[in-house]
Amino acid sequence: MRDWQNYLGLPLWVWLFVMPAALAALCLFQREKMGRILRPLWRILDKVYFASGVVAACFMVMILLLIVAQMIARWSGWVFPGSTEYAGYSMAATSFFALAHALTRGAHIRVSILLNINNFFKFWLDGFAMLIAAVTATYFARYAIKTNFMSEMLNDRTQGQDFVPEAVLTFFQMFATAPWNWGTLWANSESGWVYTPMWLPQLPMSIGSILLAIAVWDYLTRLLVNRETSIIGEAVE
Amino acid sequence: MSELYATAIFLFVLFALLGSSVWIGLALMGVAWVGMELFTSRPAGDAMITTIWTGASSWTLTALPLFIWMGEILYRTRLSEDMFRGLVPWMRWLPGGLLHTNIAGCTIFAAVSGSSAATLTTVGKMSIPELRKRGYPEHMIIGTLAGAATLGLMIPPSLTLIVYGVAINESITKLFMAGIIPGLVLAGLFTLYIFGWHFFSKGQRPDPEPHMSFGTMINESKFLIPVLMLVTVVIGSMYMGFATATEAAAVGVIGSLCLAAMQRSLNWGTFSASLMGATRTSAMIALILMGASFLSLAMGFTGLPRALAAWIDEMQLSPVVLIAALTIFYVVLGMFLDGISSVVLTMAIVEPMIRQAGIDVIWFGIFIVVVVEMAQVTPPIGFNLFVLQGMTKHEISYISKTALPMVGLMMLMIVILVAWPELATWLPDNIRKGP
């Protein structure tokens, strides 16, 4: 296991894979107790997933506006530099932010043929599938974050003609800086526009994949506590 | 470990994960990870994110959520009633009567929606009760609807074709244009089938429609005008080269918002419902595409695509035999997977194969759509069957039996496509260049 440095004395993979799996196992054996502990958390998380779905929807509207602006610009002979890049970033943002929300509403598809054999089989197979899915999603999130950090460290910039105001970058950097350094941060920030650094559009990828991983683990615990799936699919679309 | 063992493990994991009902997108990621670990010493995780990020933030893909959104808006309008009313005056004269509203309705709605399920629900929620009321036999109502709704995948805009175009890096506009004529031919085949039913089973005919004056006919058909205008603008702008597929999608969204506003069915509730619904569906497809892009990277390292292409080359298979074999392969795959998944899952392997055999990739896109259409109405897993089961409460087995003649017609369509490939390739070769 290269690439999994220690964190608080334990290898990272223990934190990411073993701990949540242990939590899931607890849910399997201590249904009542874990149910009581986790239920308030579930309520909060449901709101978080929905909120991230709403953010995704906003980015979808953003794609529409960007493309309309680009068309108007083209017809009237103006130039809208980087419009395709901005639309691409919005596309990524709408996909990633909606992943968890889509999961909770049963929008993601699966081959359900073996799930319909009988209820006992369904429970165990569903649990197994969700465990695999949770591990995969966690792996995905872990590397999404790593790539995001690497983009920032290497100061990876866009290949296209898209710019962002430096103030926006500074705003997001505030989250990674201690509050007492915010003054220096803003003092060093220029007021111009710079080529988009890749870490900014990659933020939705990190956030979305973390939420997806949390959502899968979350719904696994719900399955194990409730003994039936909590994913309620809406009308097939 | 020998190459062969590794390949066997890889394929086993693929089927095990898909079969054990892991969500398809995540299952593909998991399989791809296994492939990377087996076949290369590259760091799998970093390669995974680079591939996924490039794919997920691509400009070409932006057509997908917009076309989904457009379909979602129209689905929530009164379009289905309007279309039925507008079509009745024209269909009542034909042999087979109002059954043709199923075909014509699906064809028109397919031209504004990229999904077969949306086409089915939109047309069916009006035509099923109306046709039942008029005494048409149940098996004809359901069968023709199940078959015709698959046109949603073929007639542009088509989500399957967008996904196919993104997977093999071909122009989506070209693929869309390629779908028009075969889509109309297939609709024609369904229509002929209804004619045939009319003449061969006289006992099942319902009473003829009451007389309708010419004035009423014209008056009723005005309900078709908005949707036909929308179709013209969306497809026309692509054909004339005014707009790319994505831009046409944006025009389509705005057009359908206007249409909904004109019908007074646009309010905050329907707007947000359509937006959230579209967000979910597009995230669902995006997750599959993410998994698939990582899988095709891993697939490249396994050497499987190259080996198969070389094998096909060695066998000296004629394209016709290859297409026949692929038809069977996709029909079997389609019994268990939905259309988009089976396209993205196989493209990494099939693309070098068809390029090697000298098959036109645009034509192949249309071929694959017909096969995927068949998969939509064949048991045990057929999406249209589930939707129809929800709408009519019939057994899956009954619905698939009624749809069987349509599957036959789609088979015939493949033969037609092989015999006259120009049906698919002529229009895309003649798109006007933009101003």
XYZ file of C-alpha atoms in Angstrom:
672
model
C 0.000 0.000 0.000
C 2.120 2.832 -1.271
C 0.605 6.257 -1.365
C -1.335 5.876 1.902
C 0.669 7.886 4.421
C -0.027 7.759 8.137
C -2.537 10.116 9.593
C -2.936 10.502 13.354
C -0.877 7.374 13.833
C -2.888 5.117 11.544
C -2.497 4.574 7.809
C -4.977 6.601 5.796
C -6.722 3.526 4.427
C -7.695 2.480 7.932
C -9.464 5.782 8.400
C -11.139 5.696 5.021
C -12.145 2.081 4.630
C -11.857 0.178 7.913
C -13.484 2.741 10.197
C -16.678 3.217 8.167
C -16.890 -0.530 7.610
C -16.613 -1.022 11.367
C -19.396 1.501 11.824
C -21.503 -0.438 9.338
C -20.789 -3.665 11.204
C -21.887 -1.989 14.442
C -25.127 -1.037 12.714
C -25.645 -4.634 11.694
C -25.240 -6.015 15.214
C -26.535 -3.145 17.350
C -29.508 -2.078 15.276
C -31.589 -0.297 17.921
C -28.750 1.558 19.571
C -27.081 2.702 16.354
C -30.445 3.681 14.938
C -31.031 6.007 17.884
C -27.568 7.525 17.563
C -27.597 7.935 13.801
C -31.150 9.097 13.156
C -30.513 12.813 13.845
C -27.425 12.611 11.659
C -29.457 11.095 8.828
C -31.887 13.983 8.961
C -29.069 16.512 8.668
C -27.351 14.598 5.881
C -30.575 14.401 3.870
C -30.685 18.175 3.900
C -27.036 18.336 2.837
C -27.612 16.003 -0.128
C -30.627 17.992 -1.219
C -28.732 21.266 -0.897
C -25.951 19.926 -3.061
C -28.571 18.864 -5.599
C -29.865 22.421 -5.638
C -26.337 23.724 -6.205
C -26.028 21.280 -9.099
C -29.279 22.579 -10.565
C -27.919 26.129 -10.365
C -24.886 25.051 -12.366
C -27.193 23.496 -14.941
C -28.904 26.869 -15.365
C -25.401 28.332 -15.576
C -24.583 26.054 -18.554
C -27.710 27.286 -20.288
C -26.870 30.945 -19.636
C -23.262 30.492 -20.771
C -24.293 28.875 -24.024
C -26.951 31.477 -24.710
C -24.398 34.215 -24.012
C -21.948 32.537 -26.339
C -24.524 32.335 -29.133
C -25.523 35.955 -28.714
C -21.860 36.943 -28.693
C -21.200 35.025 -31.884
C -24.182 36.400 -33.761
C -23.402 39.949 -32.791
C -19.722 39.594 -33.601
C -18.336 39.898 -30.082
C -15.846 37.504 -28.593
C -16.598 35.561 -25.444
C -13.219 34.071 -24.576
C -13.210 30.762 -22.746
C -16.958 30.187 -22.975
C -16.471 26.504 -23.804
C -14.175 26.076 -20.790
C -16.637 27.789 -18.463
C -19.435 25.570 -19.788
C -17.217 22.518 -19.291
C -16.503 23.512 -15.684
C -20.216 24.023 -15.072
C -20.888 20.633 -16.616
C -18.451 18.992 -14.211
C -19.931 20.939 -11.303
C -23.512 19.973 -12.115
C -22.550 16.300 -12.483
C -20.463 16.066 -9.321
C -22.730 18.089 -7.039
C -25.741 16.012 -8.061
C -24.127 12.582 -7.537
C -25.184 12.155 -3.916
C -28.625 13.650 -4.458
C -29.243 11.330 -7.410
C -28.188 8.385 -5.265
C -30.628 9.183 -2.482
C -33.498 9.478 -4.964
C -32.695 6.193 -6.637
C -31.726 7.804 -9.934
C -28.515 5.829 -10.383
C -29.184 2.609 -12.217
C -28.052 -0.891 -11.342
C -28.634 -4.387 -12.640
C -31.384 -5.415 -10.249
C -32.127 -8.858 -11.637
C -30.625 -10.781 -8.679
C -32.156 -8.382 -6.171
C -35.625 -9.662 -6.948
C -35.096 -13.284 -5.908
C -36.307 -13.035 -2.321
C -36.169 -10.621 0.587
C -33.441 -12.380 2.558
C -31.166 -12.538 -0.471
C -32.058 -9.004 -1.396
C -30.914 -7.634 1.972
C -27.515 -9.323 1.934
C -26.813 -8.685 -1.733
C -27.832 -5.071 -1.395
C -25.556 -4.711 1.624
C -22.664 -6.314 -0.213
C -23.209 -4.141 -3.296
C -23.367 -1.008 -1.198
C -20.183 -1.966 0.632
C -18.351 -2.377 -2.694
C -19.874 0.861 -3.953
C -18.889 2.661 -0.757
C -15.278 1.498 -0.981
C -15.096 2.522 -4.643
C -16.675 5.896 -3.989
C -14.295 6.514 -1.083
C -11.313 5.637 -3.250
C -12.647 7.982 -5.905
C -13.070 10.817 -3.404
C -9.630 10.290 -1.901
C -7.890 10.649 -5.254
C -10.133 13.492 -6.355
C -8.949 15.430 -3.310
C -5.347 14.465 -3.938
C -5.533 15.634 -7.551
C -7.198 18.819 -6.413
C -4.362 19.503 -3.954
C -1.743 18.635 -6.553
C -3.291 21.088 -9.023
C -2.988 23.767 -6.387
C 0.581 22.868 -5.441
C 1.811 22.680 -9.035
C -0.149 25.845 -9.853
C -1.781 24.067 -12.771
C -3.493 26.603 -15.053
C -6.102 26.214 -17.778
C -5.106 25.465 -21.380
C -7.941 27.623 -22.692
C -8.720 31.327 -22.787
C -10.699 31.515 -19.573
C -10.016 33.911 -16.733
C -11.304 34.416 -13.205
C -11.035 37.472 -10.969
C -8.284 37.059 -8.452
C -10.673 38.123 -5.709
C -12.621 34.888 -6.236
C -9.452 32.856 -5.752
C -8.608 34.784 -2.617
C -12.103 34.179 -1.298
C -11.717 30.422 -1.655
C -8.196 30.528 -0.251
C -9.655 32.016 2.918
C -11.059 28.581 3.745
C -7.562 27.107 3.659
C -6.033 29.899 5.716
C -6.170 30.689 9.407
C -8.475 33.650 10.128
C -5.634 35.771 11.571
C -3.843 35.567 8.222
C -6.844 36.738 6.186
C -5.627 40.331 6.356
C -2.313 39.499 4.682
C -4.114 37.279 2.190
C -6.361 40.067 0.978
C -3.528 42.613 1.100
C -1.529 40.475 -1.345
C -4.490 39.891 -3.651
C -4.513 41.913 -6.867
C -7.707 43.191 -8.398
C -7.094 41.857 -11.932
C -8.169 38.697 -13.742
C -5.925 35.660 -14.042
C -5.935 32.424 -16.045
C -8.159 29.953 -14.207
C -6.108 27.750 -11.900
C -7.374 24.187 -12.222
C -7.970 23.721 -8.511
C -10.944 26.055 -8.634
C -13.146 24.142 -11.120
C -11.898 20.911 -9.534
C -13.342 21.875 -6.152
C -16.824 20.586 -7.126
C -15.224 17.270 -8.050
C -13.719 16.937 -4.565
C -16.851 18.094 -2.759
C -19.198 16.033 -4.912
C -17.191 12.842 -4.636
C -16.837 13.236 -0.856
C -20.598 13.662 -0.594
C -21.154 10.616 -2.795
C -18.872 8.516 -0.601
C -20.590 9.766 2.552
C -23.982 9.117 0.995
C -23.167 5.519 0.099
C -21.802 4.746 3.579
C -24.763 6.574 5.074
C -27.314 4.579 3.112
C -25.432 1.394 3.928
C -25.895 2.090 7.654
C -29.559 2.872 7.019
C -29.980 -0.407 5.185
C -28.332 -2.354 8.001
C -30.346 -0.632 10.724
C -33.721 -0.633 8.996
C -33.252 -4.012 7.286
C -34.640 -2.523 4.102
C -33.321 -0.047 1.616
C -33.987 3.623 2.273
C -33.490 4.590 -1.342
C -36.899 5.328 -2.702
C -36.892 5.632 -6.443
C -39.267 8.101 -7.976
C -41.145 7.387 -11.196
C -38.755 5.919 -13.722
C -37.458 8.553 -16.041
C 0.594 -14.293 -13.819
C -0.045 -14.937 -17.437
C -1.960 -12.502 -19.559
C -4.805 -14.934 -20.077
C -5.418 -15.447 -16.365
C -5.400 -11.732 -15.766
C -7.935 -11.202 -18.533
C -10.145 -13.920 -17.131
C -10.047 -12.363 -13.655
C -10.756 -8.954 -15.131
C -13.839 -10.155 -16.996
C -15.020 -12.168 -14.011
C -14.830 -9.115 -11.747
C -16.701 -7.104 -14.364
C -19.635 -9.499 -14.452
C -19.560 -10.157 -10.710
C -19.762 -6.476 -9.841
C -22.422 -5.666 -12.408
C -24.421 -8.751 -11.483
C -24.319 -8.083 -7.758
C -26.250 -4.861 -8.368
C -23.494 -2.346 -7.627
C -24.485 0.945 -9.279
C -23.213 0.692 -12.823
C -20.978 3.767 -12.761
C -19.241 2.695 -9.556
C -19.029 -0.916 -10.709
C -17.183 0.194 -13.841
C -14.768 2.218 -11.704
C -14.113 -0.771 -9.470
C -13.490 -3.062 -12.433
C -11.213 -0.512 -14.041
C -9.215 -0.281 -10.823
C -8.772 -4.057 -10.781
C -7.648 -3.885 -14.411
C -5.112 -1.164 -13.673
C -3.673 -3.121 -10.765
C -3.472 -6.337 -12.790
C -2.030 -5.027 -16.020
C 0.112 -2.009 -15.248
C 2.310 -0.577 -12.553
C 0.955 2.920 -13.132
C -0.588 4.601 -10.088
C -4.252 3.756 -10.676
C -5.850 6.487 -8.582
C -4.089 9.442 -10.201
C -4.692 8.135 -13.716
C -8.333 7.603 -12.763
C -8.959 11.174 -11.699
C -7.115 12.692 -14.659
C -9.248 10.668 -17.064
C -12.480 11.305 -15.208
C -11.837 15.030 -14.881
C -11.052 15.419 -18.587
C -14.190 13.516 -19.514
C -16.515 15.159 -17.012
C -15.523 18.735 -17.862
C -15.758 18.362 -21.611
C -17.642 20.890 -23.678
C -19.213 18.229 -25.918
C -20.978 16.704 -22.953
C -22.909 19.883 -22.139
C -25.531 18.954 -24.761
C -26.568 16.072 -22.530
C -28.038 17.870 -19.489
C -29.695 20.469 -21.674
C -31.488 17.944 -23.859
C -32.560 16.027 -20.750
C -33.881 19.238 -19.252
C -35.786 20.060 -22.426
C -37.519 16.685 -22.337
C -38.318 17.140 -18.639
C -39.966 20.502 -19.256
C -42.099 19.198 -22.109
C -43.031 16.127 -20.103
C -44.565 18.420 -17.473
C -46.615 20.486 -19.902
C -50.001 19.697 -21.416
C -48.166 18.646 -24.541
C -49.484 15.086 -24.513
C -53.124 16.212 -24.595
C -52.407 18.784 -27.247
C -50.541 16.340 -29.409
C -53.324 13.791 -29.187
C -55.977 16.352 -30.102
C -53.906 17.668 -32.973
C -53.189 14.236 -34.381
C -56.699 12.741 -34.202
C -58.123 14.615 -37.224
C -55.355 13.295 -39.426
C -55.161 9.735 -38.186
C -58.840 8.857 -38.151
C -58.934 8.347 -41.936
C -56.067 5.898 -42.059
C -56.633 2.151 -41.990
C -55.916 1.237 -38.397
C -57.356 4.506 -37.178
C -56.196 6.190 -34.029
C -53.568 3.538 -33.317
C -51.423 5.703 -35.554
C -51.463 8.433 -32.927
C -49.088 6.190 -30.971
C -46.604 6.120 -33.829
C -46.987 9.738 -34.926
C -47.043 11.015 -31.352
C -43.899 9.112 -30.469
C -42.159 10.290 -33.633
C -42.939 13.921 -32.891
C -42.082 13.713 -29.220
C -38.897 11.799 -30.053
C -37.826 14.845 -32.022
C -37.858 16.973 -28.880
C -36.760 14.389 -26.337
C -33.760 12.131 -26.152
C -35.135 9.417 -23.977
C -37.370 6.496 -24.730
C -38.974 6.359 -21.292
C -39.957 10.035 -21.468
C -41.443 9.519 -24.923
C -43.370 6.519 -23.695
C -44.864 8.221 -20.657
C -45.695 11.441 -22.469
C -47.487 9.791 -25.364
C -48.916 6.917 -23.362
C -50.538 8.905 -20.594
C -52.962 10.312 -23.165
C -53.197 7.661 -25.856
C -53.674 4.558 -23.670
C -56.897 5.749 -21.961
C -58.271 7.362 -25.128
C -57.650 4.326 -27.320
C -59.080 1.996 -24.676
C -62.204 4.133 -24.512
C -62.652 3.785 -28.253
C -62.354 -0.005 -28.085
C -59.036 -0.706 -29.747
C -57.614 -4.103 -28.786
C -55.288 -3.875 -25.776
C -52.417 -5.799 -27.341
C -52.233 -3.393 -30.276
C -52.330 -0.289 -28.062
C -49.536 -1.529 -25.820
C -47.430 -3.197 -28.479
C -47.322 -0.266 -30.867
C -46.663 2.153 -28.042
C -43.808 0.070 -26.610
C -42.211 -0.182 -30.032
C -42.747 3.358 -31.215
C -41.500 4.891 -27.972
C -38.048 3.510 -28.699
C -37.867 6.026 -31.529
C -36.981 8.462 -28.752
C -33.510 6.957 -28.847
C -33.088 7.256 -32.590
C -34.681 10.491 -33.743
C -32.547 13.431 -32.627
C -31.991 14.601 -29.989
C -30.918 11.249 -28.640
C -29.111 10.699 -25.351
C -27.726 7.381 -26.551
C -26.200 9.044 -29.606
C -24.682 11.826 -27.479
C -23.087 9.237 -25.238
C -21.905 7.240 -28.243
C -20.475 10.367 -29.865
C -18.627 11.320 -26.703
C -17.306 7.772 -26.294
C -15.822 7.543 -29.802
C -15.111 11.250 -30.247
C -17.329 11.844 -33.258
C -19.452 14.862 -34.136
C -22.775 14.707 -32.334
C -24.462 16.835 -34.967
C -23.484 14.282 -37.615
C -24.818 11.414 -35.523
C -28.067 13.292 -34.955
C -28.501 13.879 -38.666
C -27.758 10.221 -39.337
C -30.617 9.232 -37.042
C -33.358 11.165 -38.835
C -33.997 9.043 -41.938
C -33.641 5.619 -40.261
C -35.930 6.882 -37.515
C -38.582 7.843 -40.039
C -38.157 4.542 -41.898
C -38.641 2.641 -38.657
C -41.730 4.713 -37.874
C -42.921 3.835 -41.390
C -42.448 0.143 -40.653
C -44.550 0.440 -37.497
C -47.227 2.250 -39.510
C -47.247 -0.504 -42.128
C -47.668 -3.021 -39.336
C -50.838 -1.234 -38.195
C -52.117 -1.197 -41.786
C -51.466 -4.918 -41.954
C -53.327 -5.515 -38.693
C -56.263 -3.489 -40.009
C -56.643 -5.583 -43.119
C -55.846 -8.998 -41.689
C -57.792 -8.996 -38.444
C -61.060 -7.393 -39.414
C -62.857 -8.707 -36.360
C -60.813 -6.525 -34.014
C -61.559 -3.196 -35.638
C -63.378 -0.723 -33.401
C -66.267 1.416 -34.651
C -65.170 4.156 -37.030
C -64.704 7.654 -35.644
C -67.676 10.037 -35.848
C -67.714 12.548 -38.675
C -65.657 15.675 -38.216
C -66.072 18.791 -40.305
C -63.109 20.226 -42.174
C -63.224 23.387 -40.083
C -62.965 21.399 -36.861
C -60.088 19.417 -38.319
C -58.076 22.548 -39.032
C -59.051 24.015 -35.708
C -57.956 20.922 -33.784
C -54.670 20.542 -35.610
C -53.518 23.986 -34.547
C -52.548 22.293 -31.278
C -49.669 20.666 -33.135
C -48.122 23.932 -34.294
C -46.034 24.833 -31.207
C -44.360 21.455 -30.910
C -43.709 21.233 -34.645
C -42.130 24.676 -34.533
C -39.893 23.546 -31.705
C -38.845 20.468 -33.687
C -38.084 22.595 -36.742
C -36.002 25.086 -34.800
C -33.967 22.490 -32.904
C -33.235 20.096 -35.748
C -33.224 22.779 -38.438
C -30.629 24.915 -36.688
C -28.304 21.934 -36.486
C -28.919 20.912 -40.086
C -28.434 24.397 -41.460
C -25.213 24.729 -39.478
C -26.425 27.690 -37.421
C -25.858 25.899 -34.158
C -23.837 23.079 -32.661
C -25.661 20.268 -30.855
C -25.146 22.027 -27.512
C -26.445 25.328 -28.837
C -29.450 23.612 -30.371
C -30.088 22.080 -26.947
C -29.985 25.514 -25.318
C -32.407 26.830 -27.937
C -34.583 23.804 -27.255
C -34.675 24.470 -23.510
C -35.661 28.085 -24.041
C -38.172 27.088 -26.695
C -39.811 24.526 -24.459
C -39.920 27.017 -21.584
C -41.752 29.412 -23.927
C -44.070 26.624 -25.031
C -44.838 25.754 -21.432
C -45.429 29.420 -20.639
C -47.815 29.733 -23.601
C -49.824 26.805 -22.280
C -49.792 28.390 -18.835
C -48.318 25.223 -17.376
C -45.078 26.951 -16.404
C -44.891 27.806 -12.740
C -42.246 27.580 -10.071
C -43.327 24.050 -9.166
C -43.001 22.573 -12.646
C -39.866 24.591 -13.382
C -38.001 23.393 -10.308
C -39.310 19.844 -10.675
C -38.074 19.696 -14.270
C -34.729 21.199 -13.301
C -34.133 18.837 -10.380
C -35.306 15.846 -12.400
C -32.936 16.741 -15.210
C -30.091 17.248 -12.737
C -30.592 13.763 -11.326
C -30.853 12.052 -14.691
C -27.806 13.837 -16.010
C -25.841 12.960 -12.869
C -26.863 9.331 -13.361
C -25.513 9.309 -16.904
C -22.459 11.325 -15.852
C -21.542 8.718 -13.228
C -21.767 5.955 -15.827
C -19.626 8.001 -18.200
C -17.047 8.598 -15.456
C -16.803 4.896 -14.753
C -16.694 4.133 -18.463
C -13.921 6.620 -19.211
C -11.744 5.074 -16.508
C -12.679 1.600 -17.720
C -11.671 2.347 -21.304
C -8.307 3.586 -20.030
C -7.844 0.325 -18.122
C -9.178 -1.654 -21.073
C -6.402 -0.178 -23.205
C -3.790 -1.649 -20.847
C -5.375 -5.098 -20.909
C -4.698 -5.402 -24.619
C -8.117 -6.957 -25.050
C -9.361 -4.482 -27.701
C -6.224 -4.862 -29.818
C -6.269 -8.639 -29.553
C -9.927 -8.820 -30.558
C -9.429 -6.441 -33.466
C -6.471 -8.486 -34.661
C -8.497 -11.660 -34.256
C -11.361 -10.231 -36.318
C -8.831 -9.201 -38.935
C -7.312 -12.672 -38.965
C -10.685 -14.373 -39.311
C -11.330 -12.333 -42.449
C -14.918 -11.877 -41.343
C -17.024 -9.960 -43.784
C -18.655 -6.863 -42.264
C -22.070 -8.480 -42.635
C -21.079 -11.480 -40.514
C -19.463 -9.162 -37.975
C -22.625 -7.071 -37.758
C -24.729 -10.200 -37.341
C -22.480 -11.395 -34.532
C -22.531 -7.985 -32.863
C -26.320 -7.868 -33.136
C -26.632 -11.093 -31.185
C -24.027 -9.894 -28.680
C -25.817 -6.612 -28.047
C -29.253 -8.199 -27.838
C -27.986 -10.570 -25.154
C -26.209 -7.728 -23.340
C -29.311 -5.586 -23.667
C -31.334 -8.163 -21.808
C -29.433 -7.226 -18.658
C -28.052 -3.736 -19.170
C -29.706 -0.506 -20.216
C -28.775 1.070 -23.543
C -26.350 3.736 -22.416
C -24.439 1.371 -20.155
C -24.095 -1.272 -22.820
C -22.809 1.328 -25.290
C -20.164 2.801 -22.986
C -19.183 -0.577 -21.585
C -18.409 -2.054 -24.983
C -17.140 0.869 -27.045
C -13.538 0.530 -25.853
C -13.509 -3.003 -27.244
C -15.811 -2.662 -30.210
C -14.471 0.584 -31.655
C -11.087 -0.781 -32.829
C -12.917 -3.824 -34.125
C -15.290 -1.916 -36.382
C -12.616 0.498 -37.526
C -10.490 -2.518 -38.441
C -13.364 -4.040 -40.391
C -13.848 -0.774 -42.262
C -17.343 -0.044 -40.940
C -18.416 3.598 -40.907
C -18.624 4.738 -37.258
C -21.559 7.069 -37.895
C -23.484 4.222 -39.480
C -22.494 1.970 -36.607
C -23.939 4.514 -34.170
C -27.331 4.146 -35.819
C -27.009 0.391 -35.890
C -26.220 0.305 -32.191
C -29.240 2.498 -31.457
C -31.572 0.059 -33.231
C -30.123 -2.816 -31.212
C -30.432 -0.831 -28.010
C -34.039 -0.069 -28.956
C -34.686 -3.777 -29.143
C -33.151 -4.180 -25.705
C -35.647 -1.638 -24.368
C -38.559 -3.969 -25.088
C -37.050 -7.412 -24.482
C -37.340 -9.131 -21.108
C -36.074 -9.686 -18.449
C -34.666 -6.140 -18.238
C -36.299 -3.743 -20.645
C -36.837 -0.215 -19.563
C -39.973 0.391 -21.618
C -41.508 -2.764 -20.215
C -41.100 -1.459 -16.669
C -42.545 1.913 -17.561
C -45.504 0.294 -19.311
C -46.013 -2.065 -16.407
C -46.265 0.946 -14.133
C -48.739 2.641 -16.460
C -51.016 -0.269 -17.364
C -50.554 -2.786 -14.497
C -50.104 -5.615 -16.994
C -47.576 -8.399 -16.432
C -44.128 -7.879 -17.965
C -44.586 -11.123 -19.898
C -47.828 -9.873 -21.468
C -46.308 -6.535 -22.447
C -43.230 -8.133 -23.964
C -45.438 -10.506 -25.934
C -47.385 -7.595 -27.406
C -44.126 -5.864 -28.284
C -42.673 -8.921 -30.001
C -43.799 -7.921 -33.533
C -42.046 -4.584 -33.005
C -38.810 -6.389 -32.152
C -39.220 -8.255 -35.422
C -39.616 -4.960 -37.265
C -36.455 -3.638 -35.620
C -34.606 -6.739 -36.790
C -35.913 -5.957 -40.261
C -34.631 -2.415 -39.786
C -31.117 -3.752 -39.182
C -31.337 -5.730 -42.412
C -32.506 -2.587 -44.214
C -29.634 -0.610 -42.701
C -27.112 -3.203 -43.842
C -28.628 -3.313 -47.321
C -28.873 0.466 -47.720
C -26.258 2.094 -45.488
C -26.880 5.405 -47.282
C -30.065 5.776 -45.198
C -27.827 6.687 -42.293
C -24.841 8.213 -44.032
C -26.407 10.432 -46.704
C -27.810 13.204 -44.513
C -24.730 13.731 -42.304
C -22.578 14.004 -45.426
C -24.802 16.772 -46.697
C -25.104 19.057 -43.681
C -24.824 22.682 -44.652
C -21.774 24.486 -43.423
C -22.616 27.283 -41.012
C -22.719 30.912 -42.039
